[in-house]
Tab-separated table of C-alpha atoms in Angstrom:
chain	number	residue	atom	x	y	z
A	9	UNK	CA	102.149	88.305	78.998
A	10	UNK	CA	100.792	85.480	81.399
A	11	UNK	CA	98.196	83.178	80.117
A	12	UNK	CA	95.860	83.076	83.085
A	13	UNK	CA	91.839	82.810	83.137
A	14	UNK	CA	91.675	86.573	83.625
A	15	UNK	CA	93.313	86.962	80.261
A	16	UNK	CA	91.836	84.404	78.161
A	17	UNK	CA	89.831	86.245	75.248
A	18	UNK	CA	87.630	88.080	77.402
A	19	UNK	CA	86.285	91.558	76.207
A	20	UNK	CA	88.110	94.359	78.086
A	21	UNK	CA	85.031	96.272	79.565
A	22	UNK	CA	86.525	97.430	83.039
A	23	UNK	CA	88.734	100.413	83.511
A	24	UNK	CA	91.334	100.901	85.865
A	25	UNK	CA	92.992	104.402	86.497
A	26	UNK	CA	95.953	105.295	88.447
A	27	UNK	CA	97.596	108.739	89.193
A	28	UNK	CA	101.475	108.764	88.702
A	29	UNK	CA	103.911	111.615	88.623
A	30	UNK	CA	105.152	112.902	85.333
A	31	UNK	CA	108.417	111.330	86.050
A	32	UNK	CA	106.903	107.929	86.562
A	33	UNK	CA	104.884	107.975	83.194
A	34	UNK	CA	108.007	109.060	81.439
A	35	UNK	CA	109.805	106.380	82.977
A	36	UNK	CA	106.981	103.862	82.057
A	37	UNK	CA	106.690	105.174	78.837
A	38	UNK	CA	110.442	104.438	78.025
A	39	UNK	CA	110.032	101.042	79.272
A	40	UNK	CA	107.132	100.304	76.924
A	41	UNK	CA	109.005	101.834	73.876
A	42	UNK	CA	112.048	99.886	74.630
A	43	UNK	CA	109.894	96.514	74.557
A	44	UNK	CA	107.837	97.415	71.583
A	45	UNK	CA	104.568	97.750	73.510
A	46	UNK	CA	102.323	100.488	74.141
A	47	UNK	CA	102.068	102.013	77.805
A	48	UNK	CA	98.801	100.125	78.501
A	49	UNK	CA	100.268	96.958	77.209
A	50	UNK	CA	103.263	97.505	79.635
A	51	UNK	CA	101.250	98.327	82.554
A	52	UNK	CA	98.653	95.657	82.029
A	53	UNK	CA	101.373	92.847	81.343
A	54	UNK	CA	103.514	94.019	84.468
A	55	UNK	CA	100.539	94.134	86.711
A	56	UNK	CA	99.441	90.673	85.662
A	57	UNK	CA	102.702	89.185	86.226
A	58	UNK	CA	103.080	90.981	89.523
A	59	UNK	CA	99.423	89.823	90.707
A	60	UNK	CA	100.139	86.130	89.584
A	61	UNK	CA	103.296	86.292	91.634
A	62	UNK	CA	101.738	87.508	94.656
A	63	UNK	CA	98.677	85.043	94.423
A	64	UNK	CA	100.990	82.153	93.951
A	65	UNK	CA	103.147	83.242	96.947
A	66	UNK	CA	99.868	83.368	99.213
A	67	UNK	CA	98.380	80.086	97.790
A	68	UNK	CA	101.502	77.803	97.677
A	69	UNK	CA	103.016	76.306	100.671
A	70	UNK	CA	106.722	75.706	100.553
A	71	UNK	CA	108.486	73.535	103.130
A	72	UNK	CA	111.887	72.770	104.069
A	73	UNK	CA	112.952	68.922	103.792
A	74	UNK	CA	112.703	68.718	107.525
A	75	UNK	CA	109.333	70.427	107.577
A	76	UNK	CA	108.031	68.122	104.759
A	77	UNK	CA	109.114	64.972	106.909
A	78	UNK	CA	107.452	66.396	109.969
A	79	UNK	CA	104.235	67.100	108.155
A	80	UNK	CA	104.109	63.640	106.600
A	81	UNK	CA	104.841	62.038	109.725
A	82	UNK	CA	102.058	63.988	111.496
A	83	UNK	CA	99.668	62.826	108.888
A	84	UNK	CA	100.667	59.248	108.913
A	85	UNK	CA	100.939	59.039	112.730
A	86	UNK	CA	98.841	61.605	114.334
A	87	UNK	CA	99.266	62.035	118.173
A	88	UNK	CA	96.594	61.297	120.527
A	89	UNK	CA	94.237	64.340	121.269
A	90	UNK	CA	95.015	65.980	124.623
A	91	UNK	CA	92.592	66.447	127.411
A	92	UNK	CA	91.426	70.023	126.407
A	93	UNK	CA	90.708	68.748	122.987
A	94	UNK	CA	88.625	65.777	124.239
A	95	UNK	CA	86.911	68.199	126.564
A	96	UNK	CA	86.038	70.369	123.752
A	97	UNK	CA	84.556	67.674	121.676
A	98	UNK	CA	82.430	66.381	124.576
A	99	UNK	CA	81.184	69.971	125.075
A	100	UNK	CA	80.550	70.413	121.462
A	101	UNK	CA	78.702	67.052	121.022
A	102	UNK	CA	76.382	67.971	124.188
A	103	UNK	CA	75.650	71.355	122.713
A	104	UNK	CA	74.853	70.113	119.159
A	105	UNK	CA	72.739	67.094	120.608
A	106	UNK	CA	75.137	64.561	119.003
């Protein structure tokens, strides 16, 4: 089981229910038995691992070497703003009273 803030010694006072077919439940129970866990433990552990993977995939940006170089280059030597951006800044400053 993953050790995340969501699993650190917090009381289990929320309930989660799901409807599954009898075949699915039997299959999940078989997997739980094979791993020496209860059905609830298997479902909770598996769901926690899947959720952690999904969150990481959406929060971590992975770049190829070429993309890394382009990103760092853009940070170190940004291009000059174009005419449209300069006009937008000027418009914003006028509206904001800056």
